[in-house]
Short mmCIF file of C-alpha atoms and ligand atoms in Angstrom, two decimals:
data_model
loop_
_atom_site.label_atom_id
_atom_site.label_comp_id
_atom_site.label_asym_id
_atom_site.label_seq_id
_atom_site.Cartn_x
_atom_site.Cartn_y
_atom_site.Cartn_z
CA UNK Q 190 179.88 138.25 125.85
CA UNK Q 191 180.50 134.57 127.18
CA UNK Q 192 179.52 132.82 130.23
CA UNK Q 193 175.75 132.76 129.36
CA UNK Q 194 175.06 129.70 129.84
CA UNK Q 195 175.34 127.25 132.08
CA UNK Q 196 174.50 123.16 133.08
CA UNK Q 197 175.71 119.92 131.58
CA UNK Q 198 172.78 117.68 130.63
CA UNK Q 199 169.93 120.47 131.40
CA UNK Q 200 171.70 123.38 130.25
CA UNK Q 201 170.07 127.08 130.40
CA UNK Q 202 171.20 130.40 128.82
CA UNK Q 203 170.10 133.83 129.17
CA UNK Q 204 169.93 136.90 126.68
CA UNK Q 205 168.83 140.00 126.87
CA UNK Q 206 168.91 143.61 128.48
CA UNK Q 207 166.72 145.33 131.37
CA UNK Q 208 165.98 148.24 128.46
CA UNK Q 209 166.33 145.90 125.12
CA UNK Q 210 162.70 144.78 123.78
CA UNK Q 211 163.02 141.41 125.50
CA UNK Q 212 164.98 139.02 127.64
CA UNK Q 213 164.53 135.17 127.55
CA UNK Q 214 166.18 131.86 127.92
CA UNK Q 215 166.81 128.56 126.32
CA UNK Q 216 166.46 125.65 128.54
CA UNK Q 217 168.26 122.28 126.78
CA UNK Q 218 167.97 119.04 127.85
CA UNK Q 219 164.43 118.78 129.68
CA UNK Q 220 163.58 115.31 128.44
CA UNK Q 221 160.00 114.76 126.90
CA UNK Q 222 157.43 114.55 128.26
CA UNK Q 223 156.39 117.51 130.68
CA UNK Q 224 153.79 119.45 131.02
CA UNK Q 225 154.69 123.04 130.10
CA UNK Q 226 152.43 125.95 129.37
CA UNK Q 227 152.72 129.37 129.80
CA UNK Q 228 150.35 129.76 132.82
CA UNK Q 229 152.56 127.65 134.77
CA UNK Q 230 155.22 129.66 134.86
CA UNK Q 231 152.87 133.08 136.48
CA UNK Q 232 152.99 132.40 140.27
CA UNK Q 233 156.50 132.63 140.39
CA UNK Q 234 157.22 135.22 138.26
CA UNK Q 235 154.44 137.33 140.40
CA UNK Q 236 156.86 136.09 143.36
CA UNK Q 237 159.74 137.82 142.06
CA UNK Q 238 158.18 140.77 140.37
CA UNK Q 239 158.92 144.66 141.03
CA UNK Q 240 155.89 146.42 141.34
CA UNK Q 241 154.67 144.20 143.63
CA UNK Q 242 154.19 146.30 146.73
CA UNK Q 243 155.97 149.21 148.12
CA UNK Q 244 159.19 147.65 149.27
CA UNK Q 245 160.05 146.90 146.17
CA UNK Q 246 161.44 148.55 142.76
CA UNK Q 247 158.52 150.15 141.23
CA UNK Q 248 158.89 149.26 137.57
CA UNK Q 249 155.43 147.56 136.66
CA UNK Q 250 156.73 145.02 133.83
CA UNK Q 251 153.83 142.00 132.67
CA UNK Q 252 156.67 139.74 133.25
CA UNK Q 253 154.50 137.17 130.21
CA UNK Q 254 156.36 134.19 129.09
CA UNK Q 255 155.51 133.51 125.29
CA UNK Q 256 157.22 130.10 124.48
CA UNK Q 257 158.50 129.43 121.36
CA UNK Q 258 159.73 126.25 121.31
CA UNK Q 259 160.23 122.90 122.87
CA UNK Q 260 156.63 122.08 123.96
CA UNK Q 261 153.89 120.20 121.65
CA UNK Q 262 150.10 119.92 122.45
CA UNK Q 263 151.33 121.14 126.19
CA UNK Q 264 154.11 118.99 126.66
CA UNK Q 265 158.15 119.38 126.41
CA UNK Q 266 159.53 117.23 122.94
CA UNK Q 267 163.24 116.95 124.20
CA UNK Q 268 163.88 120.00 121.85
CA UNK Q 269 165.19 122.99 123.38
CA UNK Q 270 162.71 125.57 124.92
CA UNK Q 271 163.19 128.66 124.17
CA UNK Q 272 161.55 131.55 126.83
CA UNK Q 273 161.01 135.02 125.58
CA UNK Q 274 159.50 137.84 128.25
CA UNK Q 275 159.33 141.19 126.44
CA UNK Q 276 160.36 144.39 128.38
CA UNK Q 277 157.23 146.45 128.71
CA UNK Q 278 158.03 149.06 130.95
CA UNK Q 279 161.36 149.97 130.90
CA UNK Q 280 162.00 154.36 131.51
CA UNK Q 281 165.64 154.99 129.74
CA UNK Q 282 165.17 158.73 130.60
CA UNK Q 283 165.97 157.74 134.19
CA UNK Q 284 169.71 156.87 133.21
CA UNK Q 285 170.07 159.67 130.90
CA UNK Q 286 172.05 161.68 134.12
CA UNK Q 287 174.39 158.99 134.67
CA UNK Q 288 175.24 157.60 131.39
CA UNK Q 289 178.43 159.13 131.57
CA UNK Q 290 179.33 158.32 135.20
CA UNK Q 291 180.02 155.42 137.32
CA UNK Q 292 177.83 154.43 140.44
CA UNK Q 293 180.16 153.65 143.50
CA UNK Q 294 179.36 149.74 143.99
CA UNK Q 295 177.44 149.19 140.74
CA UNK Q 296 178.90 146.67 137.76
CA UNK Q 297 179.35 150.03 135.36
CA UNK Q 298 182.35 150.12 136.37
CA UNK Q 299 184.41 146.53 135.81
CA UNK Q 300 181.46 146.69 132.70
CA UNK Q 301 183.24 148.97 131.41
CA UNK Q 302 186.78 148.02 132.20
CA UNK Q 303 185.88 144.74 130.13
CA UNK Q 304 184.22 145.46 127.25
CA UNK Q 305 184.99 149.37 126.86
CA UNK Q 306 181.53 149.72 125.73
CA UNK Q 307 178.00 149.21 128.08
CA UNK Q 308 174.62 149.87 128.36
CA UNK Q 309 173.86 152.28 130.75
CA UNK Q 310 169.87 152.10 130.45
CA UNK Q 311 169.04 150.07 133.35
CA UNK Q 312 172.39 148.42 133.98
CA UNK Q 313 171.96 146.46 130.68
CA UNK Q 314 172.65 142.94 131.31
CA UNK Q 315 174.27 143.30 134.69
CA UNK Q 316 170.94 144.31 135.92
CA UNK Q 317 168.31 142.21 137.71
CA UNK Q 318 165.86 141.84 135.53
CA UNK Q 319 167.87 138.85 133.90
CA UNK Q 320 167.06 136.97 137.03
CA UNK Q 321 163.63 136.85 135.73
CA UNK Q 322 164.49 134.58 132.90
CA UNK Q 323 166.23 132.06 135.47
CA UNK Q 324 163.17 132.03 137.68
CA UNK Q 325 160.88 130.71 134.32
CA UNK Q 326 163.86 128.32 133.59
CA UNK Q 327 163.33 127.28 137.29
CA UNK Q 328 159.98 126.41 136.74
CA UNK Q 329 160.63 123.63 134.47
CA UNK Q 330 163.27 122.19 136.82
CA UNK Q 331 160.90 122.55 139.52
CA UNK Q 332 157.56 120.92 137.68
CA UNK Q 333 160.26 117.84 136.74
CA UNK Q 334 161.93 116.95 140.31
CA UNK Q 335 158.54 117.56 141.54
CA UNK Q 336 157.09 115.14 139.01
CA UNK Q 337 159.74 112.41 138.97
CA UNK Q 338 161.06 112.56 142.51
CA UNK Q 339 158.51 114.40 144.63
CA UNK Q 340 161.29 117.04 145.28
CA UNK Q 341 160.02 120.36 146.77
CA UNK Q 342 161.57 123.91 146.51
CA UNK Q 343 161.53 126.36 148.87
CA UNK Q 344 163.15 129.66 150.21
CA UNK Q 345 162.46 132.72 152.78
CA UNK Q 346 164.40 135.49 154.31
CA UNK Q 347 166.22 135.18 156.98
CA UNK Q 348 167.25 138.64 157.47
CA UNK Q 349 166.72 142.06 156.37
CA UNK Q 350 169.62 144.75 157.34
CA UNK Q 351 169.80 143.52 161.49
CA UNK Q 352 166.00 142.17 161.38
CA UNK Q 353 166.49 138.81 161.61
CA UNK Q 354 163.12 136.26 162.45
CA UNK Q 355 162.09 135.76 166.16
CA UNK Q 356 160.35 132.72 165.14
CA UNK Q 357 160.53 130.45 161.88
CA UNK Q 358 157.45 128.90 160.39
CA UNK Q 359 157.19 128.15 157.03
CA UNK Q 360 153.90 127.74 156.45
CA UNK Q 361 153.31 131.57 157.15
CA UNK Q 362 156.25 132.89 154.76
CA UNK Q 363 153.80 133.17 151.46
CA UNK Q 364 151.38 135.10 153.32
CA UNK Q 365 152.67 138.42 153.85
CA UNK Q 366 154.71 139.44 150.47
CA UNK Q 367 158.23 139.93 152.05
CA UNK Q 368 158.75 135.76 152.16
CA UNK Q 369 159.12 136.84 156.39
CA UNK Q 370 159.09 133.24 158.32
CA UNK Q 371 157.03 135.11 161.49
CA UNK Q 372 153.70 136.23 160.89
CA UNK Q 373 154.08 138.35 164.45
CA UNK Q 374 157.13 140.23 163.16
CA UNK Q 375 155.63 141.24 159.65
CA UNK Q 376 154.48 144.95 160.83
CA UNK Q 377 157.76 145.93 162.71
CA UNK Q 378 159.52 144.99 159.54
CA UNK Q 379 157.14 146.66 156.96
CA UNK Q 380 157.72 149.92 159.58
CA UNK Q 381 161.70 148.97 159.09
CA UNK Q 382 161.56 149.07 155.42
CA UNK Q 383 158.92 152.29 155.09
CA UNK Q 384 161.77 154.18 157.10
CA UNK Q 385 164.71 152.60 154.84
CA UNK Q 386 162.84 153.70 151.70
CA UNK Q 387 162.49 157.13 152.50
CA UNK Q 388 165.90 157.90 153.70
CA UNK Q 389 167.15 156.84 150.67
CA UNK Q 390 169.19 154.52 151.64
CA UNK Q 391 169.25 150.66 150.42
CA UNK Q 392 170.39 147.17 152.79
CA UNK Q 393 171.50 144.10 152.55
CA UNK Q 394 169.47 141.07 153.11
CA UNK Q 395 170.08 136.66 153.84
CA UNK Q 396 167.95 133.88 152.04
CA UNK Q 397 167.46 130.63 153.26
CA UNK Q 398 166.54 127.69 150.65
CA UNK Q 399 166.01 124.37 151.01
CA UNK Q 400 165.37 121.34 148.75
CA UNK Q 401 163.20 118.79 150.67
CA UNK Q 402 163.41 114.86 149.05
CA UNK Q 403 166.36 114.98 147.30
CA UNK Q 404 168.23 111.22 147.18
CA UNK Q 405 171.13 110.37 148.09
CA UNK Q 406 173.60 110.20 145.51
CA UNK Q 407 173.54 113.05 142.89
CA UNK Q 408 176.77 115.26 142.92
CA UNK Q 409 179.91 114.38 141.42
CA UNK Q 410 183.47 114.60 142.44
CA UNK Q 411 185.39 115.81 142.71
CA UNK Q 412 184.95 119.09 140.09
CA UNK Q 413 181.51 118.62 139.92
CA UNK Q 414 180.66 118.77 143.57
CA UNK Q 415 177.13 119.55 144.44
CA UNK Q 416 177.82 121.95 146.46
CA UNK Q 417 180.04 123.89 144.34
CA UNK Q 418 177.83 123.93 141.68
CA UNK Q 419 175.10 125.13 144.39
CA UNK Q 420 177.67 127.58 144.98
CA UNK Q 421 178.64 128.97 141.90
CA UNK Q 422 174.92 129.10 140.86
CA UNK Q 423 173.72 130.90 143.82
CA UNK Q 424 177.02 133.16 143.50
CA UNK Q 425 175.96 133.82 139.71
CA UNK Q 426 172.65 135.62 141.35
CA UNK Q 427 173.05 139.84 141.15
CA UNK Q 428 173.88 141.40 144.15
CA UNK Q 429 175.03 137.82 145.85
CA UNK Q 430 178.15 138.20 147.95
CA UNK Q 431 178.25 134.85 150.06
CA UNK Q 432 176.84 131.39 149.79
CA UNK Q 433 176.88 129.20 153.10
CA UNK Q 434 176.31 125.54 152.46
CA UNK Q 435 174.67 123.80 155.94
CA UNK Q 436 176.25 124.82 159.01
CA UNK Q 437 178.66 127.29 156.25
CA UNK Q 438 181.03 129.78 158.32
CA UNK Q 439 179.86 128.29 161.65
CA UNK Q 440 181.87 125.28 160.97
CA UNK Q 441 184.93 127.56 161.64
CA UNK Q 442 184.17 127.41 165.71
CA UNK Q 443 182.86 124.08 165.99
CA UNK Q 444 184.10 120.58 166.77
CA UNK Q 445 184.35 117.50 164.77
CA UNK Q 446 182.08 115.67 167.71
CA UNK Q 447 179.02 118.69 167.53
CA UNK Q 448 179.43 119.38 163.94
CA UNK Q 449 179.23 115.44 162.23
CA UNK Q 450 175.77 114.53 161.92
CA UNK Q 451 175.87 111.53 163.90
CA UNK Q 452 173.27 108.08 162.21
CA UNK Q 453 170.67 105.99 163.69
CA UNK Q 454 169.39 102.97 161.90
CA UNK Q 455 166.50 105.12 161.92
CA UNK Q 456 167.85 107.98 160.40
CA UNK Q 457 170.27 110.97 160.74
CA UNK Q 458 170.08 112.84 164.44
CA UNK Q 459 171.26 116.48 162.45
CA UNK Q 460 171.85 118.16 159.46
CA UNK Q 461 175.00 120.36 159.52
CA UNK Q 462 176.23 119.13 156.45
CA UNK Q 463 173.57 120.80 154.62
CA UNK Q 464 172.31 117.37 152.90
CA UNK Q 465 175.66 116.88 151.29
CA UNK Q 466 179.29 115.24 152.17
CA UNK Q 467 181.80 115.28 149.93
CA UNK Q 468 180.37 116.62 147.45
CA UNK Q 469 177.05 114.08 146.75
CA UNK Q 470 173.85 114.27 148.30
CA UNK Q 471 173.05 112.46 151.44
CA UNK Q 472 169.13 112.01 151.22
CA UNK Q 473 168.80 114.60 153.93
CA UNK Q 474 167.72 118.24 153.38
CA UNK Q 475 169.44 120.27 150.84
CA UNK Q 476 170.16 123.50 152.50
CA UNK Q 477 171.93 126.84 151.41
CA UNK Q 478 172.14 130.48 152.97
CA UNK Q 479 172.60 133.57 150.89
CA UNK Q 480 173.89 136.73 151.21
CA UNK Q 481 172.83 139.55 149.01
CA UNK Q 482 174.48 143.23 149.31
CA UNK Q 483 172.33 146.37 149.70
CA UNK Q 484 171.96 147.57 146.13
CA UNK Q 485 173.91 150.62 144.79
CA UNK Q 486 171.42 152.66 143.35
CA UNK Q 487 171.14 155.49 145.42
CA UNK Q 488 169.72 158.97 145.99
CA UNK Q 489 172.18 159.21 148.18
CA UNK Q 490 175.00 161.45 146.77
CA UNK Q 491 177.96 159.47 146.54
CA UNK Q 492 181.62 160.97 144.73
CA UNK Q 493 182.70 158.76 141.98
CA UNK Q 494 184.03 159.08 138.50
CA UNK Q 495 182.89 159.88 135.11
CA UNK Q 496 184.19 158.44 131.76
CA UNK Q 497 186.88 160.80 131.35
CA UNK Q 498 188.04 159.93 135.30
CA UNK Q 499 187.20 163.23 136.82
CA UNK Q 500 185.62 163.30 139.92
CA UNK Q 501 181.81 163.65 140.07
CA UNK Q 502 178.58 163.77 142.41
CA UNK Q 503 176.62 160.65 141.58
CA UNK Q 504 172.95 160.32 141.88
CA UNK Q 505 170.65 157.40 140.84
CA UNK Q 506 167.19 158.48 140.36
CA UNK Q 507 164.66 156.34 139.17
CA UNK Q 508 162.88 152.87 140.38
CA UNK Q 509 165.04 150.93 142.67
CA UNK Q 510 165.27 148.24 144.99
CA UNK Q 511 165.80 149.44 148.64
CA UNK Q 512 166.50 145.78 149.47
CA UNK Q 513 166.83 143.81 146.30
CA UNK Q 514 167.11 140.58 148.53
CA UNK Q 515 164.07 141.28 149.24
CA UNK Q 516 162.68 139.48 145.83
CA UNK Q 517 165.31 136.95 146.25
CA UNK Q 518 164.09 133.82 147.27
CA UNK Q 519 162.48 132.63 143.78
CA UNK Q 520 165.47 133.08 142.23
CA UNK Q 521 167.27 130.98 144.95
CA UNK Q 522 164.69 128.14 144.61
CA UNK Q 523 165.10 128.52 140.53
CA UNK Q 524 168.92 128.47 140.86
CA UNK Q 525 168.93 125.26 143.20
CA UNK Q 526 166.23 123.48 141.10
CA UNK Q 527 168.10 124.14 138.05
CA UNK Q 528 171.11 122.56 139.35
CA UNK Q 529 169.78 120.10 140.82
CA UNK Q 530 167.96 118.78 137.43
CA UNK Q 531 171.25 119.12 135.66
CA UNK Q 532 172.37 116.65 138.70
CA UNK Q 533 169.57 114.24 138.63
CA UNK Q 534 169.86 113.73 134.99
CA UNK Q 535 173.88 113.11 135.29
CA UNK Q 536 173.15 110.87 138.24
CA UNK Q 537 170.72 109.10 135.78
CA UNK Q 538 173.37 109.09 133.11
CA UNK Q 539 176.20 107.08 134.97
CA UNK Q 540 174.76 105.56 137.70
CA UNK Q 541 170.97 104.34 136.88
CA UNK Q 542 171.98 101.07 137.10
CA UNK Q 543 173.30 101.29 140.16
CA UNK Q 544 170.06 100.93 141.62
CA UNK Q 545 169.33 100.92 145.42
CA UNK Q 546 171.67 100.14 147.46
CA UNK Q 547 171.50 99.26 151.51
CA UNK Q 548 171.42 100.81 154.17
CA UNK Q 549 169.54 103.91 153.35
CA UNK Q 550 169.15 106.13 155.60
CA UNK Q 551 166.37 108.06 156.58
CA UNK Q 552 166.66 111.80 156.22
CA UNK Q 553 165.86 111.84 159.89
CA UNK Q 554 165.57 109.82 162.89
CA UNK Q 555 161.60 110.55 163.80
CA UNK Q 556 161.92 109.70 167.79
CA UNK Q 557 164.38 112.32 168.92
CA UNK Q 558 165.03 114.55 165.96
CA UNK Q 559 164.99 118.17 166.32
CA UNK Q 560 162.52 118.93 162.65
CA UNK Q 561 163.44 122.52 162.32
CA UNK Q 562 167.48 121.67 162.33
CA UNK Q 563 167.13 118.94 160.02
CA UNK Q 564 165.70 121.54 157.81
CA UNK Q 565 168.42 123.69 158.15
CA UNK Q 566 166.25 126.34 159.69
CA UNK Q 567 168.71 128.65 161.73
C1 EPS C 57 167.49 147.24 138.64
C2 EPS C 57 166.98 148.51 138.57
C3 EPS C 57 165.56 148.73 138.29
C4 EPS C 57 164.71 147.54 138.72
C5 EPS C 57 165.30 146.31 138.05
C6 EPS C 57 166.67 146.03 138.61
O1 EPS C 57 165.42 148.83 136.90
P1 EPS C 57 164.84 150.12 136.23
O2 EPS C 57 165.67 151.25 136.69
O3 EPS C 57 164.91 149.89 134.78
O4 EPS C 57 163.41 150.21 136.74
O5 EPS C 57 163.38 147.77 138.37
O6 EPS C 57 164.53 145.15 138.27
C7 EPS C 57 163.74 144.69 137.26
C8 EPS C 57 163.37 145.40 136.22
C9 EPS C 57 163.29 143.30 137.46
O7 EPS C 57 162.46 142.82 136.70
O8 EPS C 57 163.81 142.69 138.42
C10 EPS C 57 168.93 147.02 138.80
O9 EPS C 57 169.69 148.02 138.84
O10 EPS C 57 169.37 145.86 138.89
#
């Protein structure tokens, strides 16, 4: 299978299988000189776990990153860095029922219209536990930008089915498990998703994710546009169905004069663009909404297919996600950090000697600017 990998100058590929003994990554190109050790990369597997509480898929995996290369006496050597995290808790029996069927809205299917051959236990590799190897890759690209450019991360829903937040304040959305932006809405939604679960029935969900600090300057046309590759890498994510960069679909009913984000020598007065124009970043806010689709796993009966083509009653026991979005957002901030990286270190590549150049802008002018638009907070 091709297509594993992806990146230019920081360049990451995934292996492995939700069922196999392990999944894992190799992450090429981090240059040397980071601190890396395995604790690092817990929080944010922890974020993105199943297990984790109720809402989610109850498969209880360690999620333990063992790595094997790249990193001497605690720091990254420029060599690659290889990831493994072994499968610990992975139930085959589950599948056994539908082995020979197809699930209505599931990758068995075009799986098996590829390769004629798949691995039923757990979805193999279309499943969702490979995001868990991007989210450790993500941690290096994090630690770096962090490190060299004081870049931060960050993601939360922005709705859940119809629930979307009254109110949006960031500083509440690690608090309460669902990444949920108001504090005050937390129990209607936990009462939303208690009722989802036990009908059965599994919905769709939108992540917001920002990259705060990011320079002007990294992206490169016109193929190698930063937000295409934002694109393609949040479109790469299971389950994702639409990517919006900035303003995204809402450009199609504005004007020129309300959607161009109009520049004070102090600073930009908006940020519809999303922190990038044509293609390159702008220094503003790097912002991206996401749309995942409700997960096909199902109790549900549903009439689909079988291997031979005759019509069947299909029914997915087992440990699923009734909103998979739901543990989206670290895989959103991994996905934008890796690409990002790649970016910086291309930028680095070509252009270092550029240098500063003048004007630059402030991401925002601070007399009159509206803070929670500049962050791309709808
Ligand atoms: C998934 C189905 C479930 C989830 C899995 C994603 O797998 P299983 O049936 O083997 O329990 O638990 O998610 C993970 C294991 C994970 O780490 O994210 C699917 O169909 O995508």
């Amino acid at each position: 299978m091709s297509s594993n990998t992806f990146g230019k100058l920081l360049s990451v590929t995934t292996f492995g299988e939700s069922h196999g003994p392990a999944i894992g990554c190799v992450v090429d190109g981090c240059p040397p000189g980071l601190a890396l050790s395995a604790d690092m990369f817990v929080a944010d597997l922890a974020r993105r776990a199943t297990g984790k509480s109720r809402h989610v898929s109850q498969r209880h995996e360690a999620d333990a990153v063992e790595i094997l290369s790249g990193v001497y006496e605690g720091v990254t050597t420029g060599t690659p860095i290889a990831l493994l995290i072994r499968n610990t808790d992975a139930r085959s029996k589950d599948y056994a029922a539908i082995a020979r069927q197809f699930r209505p809205g599931h990758a068995d299917y075009t799986y098996w219209q590829k390769y004629g051959i798949r691995d039923p236990r757990g979805g193999g590799r279309s499943s969702a536990r490979e995001t868990t190897t991007r989210v450790a890759a993500g941690v290096i690209a994090k630690s770096w930008l962090a490190q060299q450019h004081g870049i931060r991360v960050r993601a939360r829903m922005a709705a859940v089915g119809a629930v979307q937040p009254a109110d949006v304040d960031w500083a509440v959305v690690e608090d309460n498990g669902l990444f949920w932006p108001d504090a005050a809405q937390v129990p209607e939604l936990e009462k939303y998703l208690d009722a989802l679960r036990k009908s059965g029935d599994s919905v769709g969900a939108r992540v917001d994710v920002q990259a705060l600090g990011v320079p002007p300057g990294w992206g490169e046309p016109v193929y190698g546009k930063l937000d295409a590759e934002l694109a393609a890498a949040m479109m790469s994510i299971n389950a994702v169905k639409g990517v919006e960069i900035g303003d995204g679909f809402a450009c199609v009913t504005q004007h020129g004069s309300e959607h161009r984000d109009e520049m004070l020598p102090e600073g930009f007065l908006s940020n519809h663009a999303g922190g990038i124009l044509g293609g390159i970043s702008s220094g503003q806010t790097v912002h991206c909404s996401i749309a995942f689709k409700p997960t096909s796993s199902l109790r549900l009966p549903a009439r689909g297919i079988d291997l031979n083509g005759m019509p069947v009653q299909v029914i997915t026991t087992g440990r699923h996600d009734p909103c998979v979005g739901l543990r989206a957002p670290p895989i959103c901030e991994a996905m934008m950090a890796l690409v990002l990286m790649d970016q910086a270190l291309r930028h680095r590549a070509q252009c270092a000697d550029v240098g500063a150049v003048s004007p630059r802008m402030a991401a925002a002018a601070p007399a009159d600017f509206n803070d929670a638009h500049n962050e791309g907070s709808k």
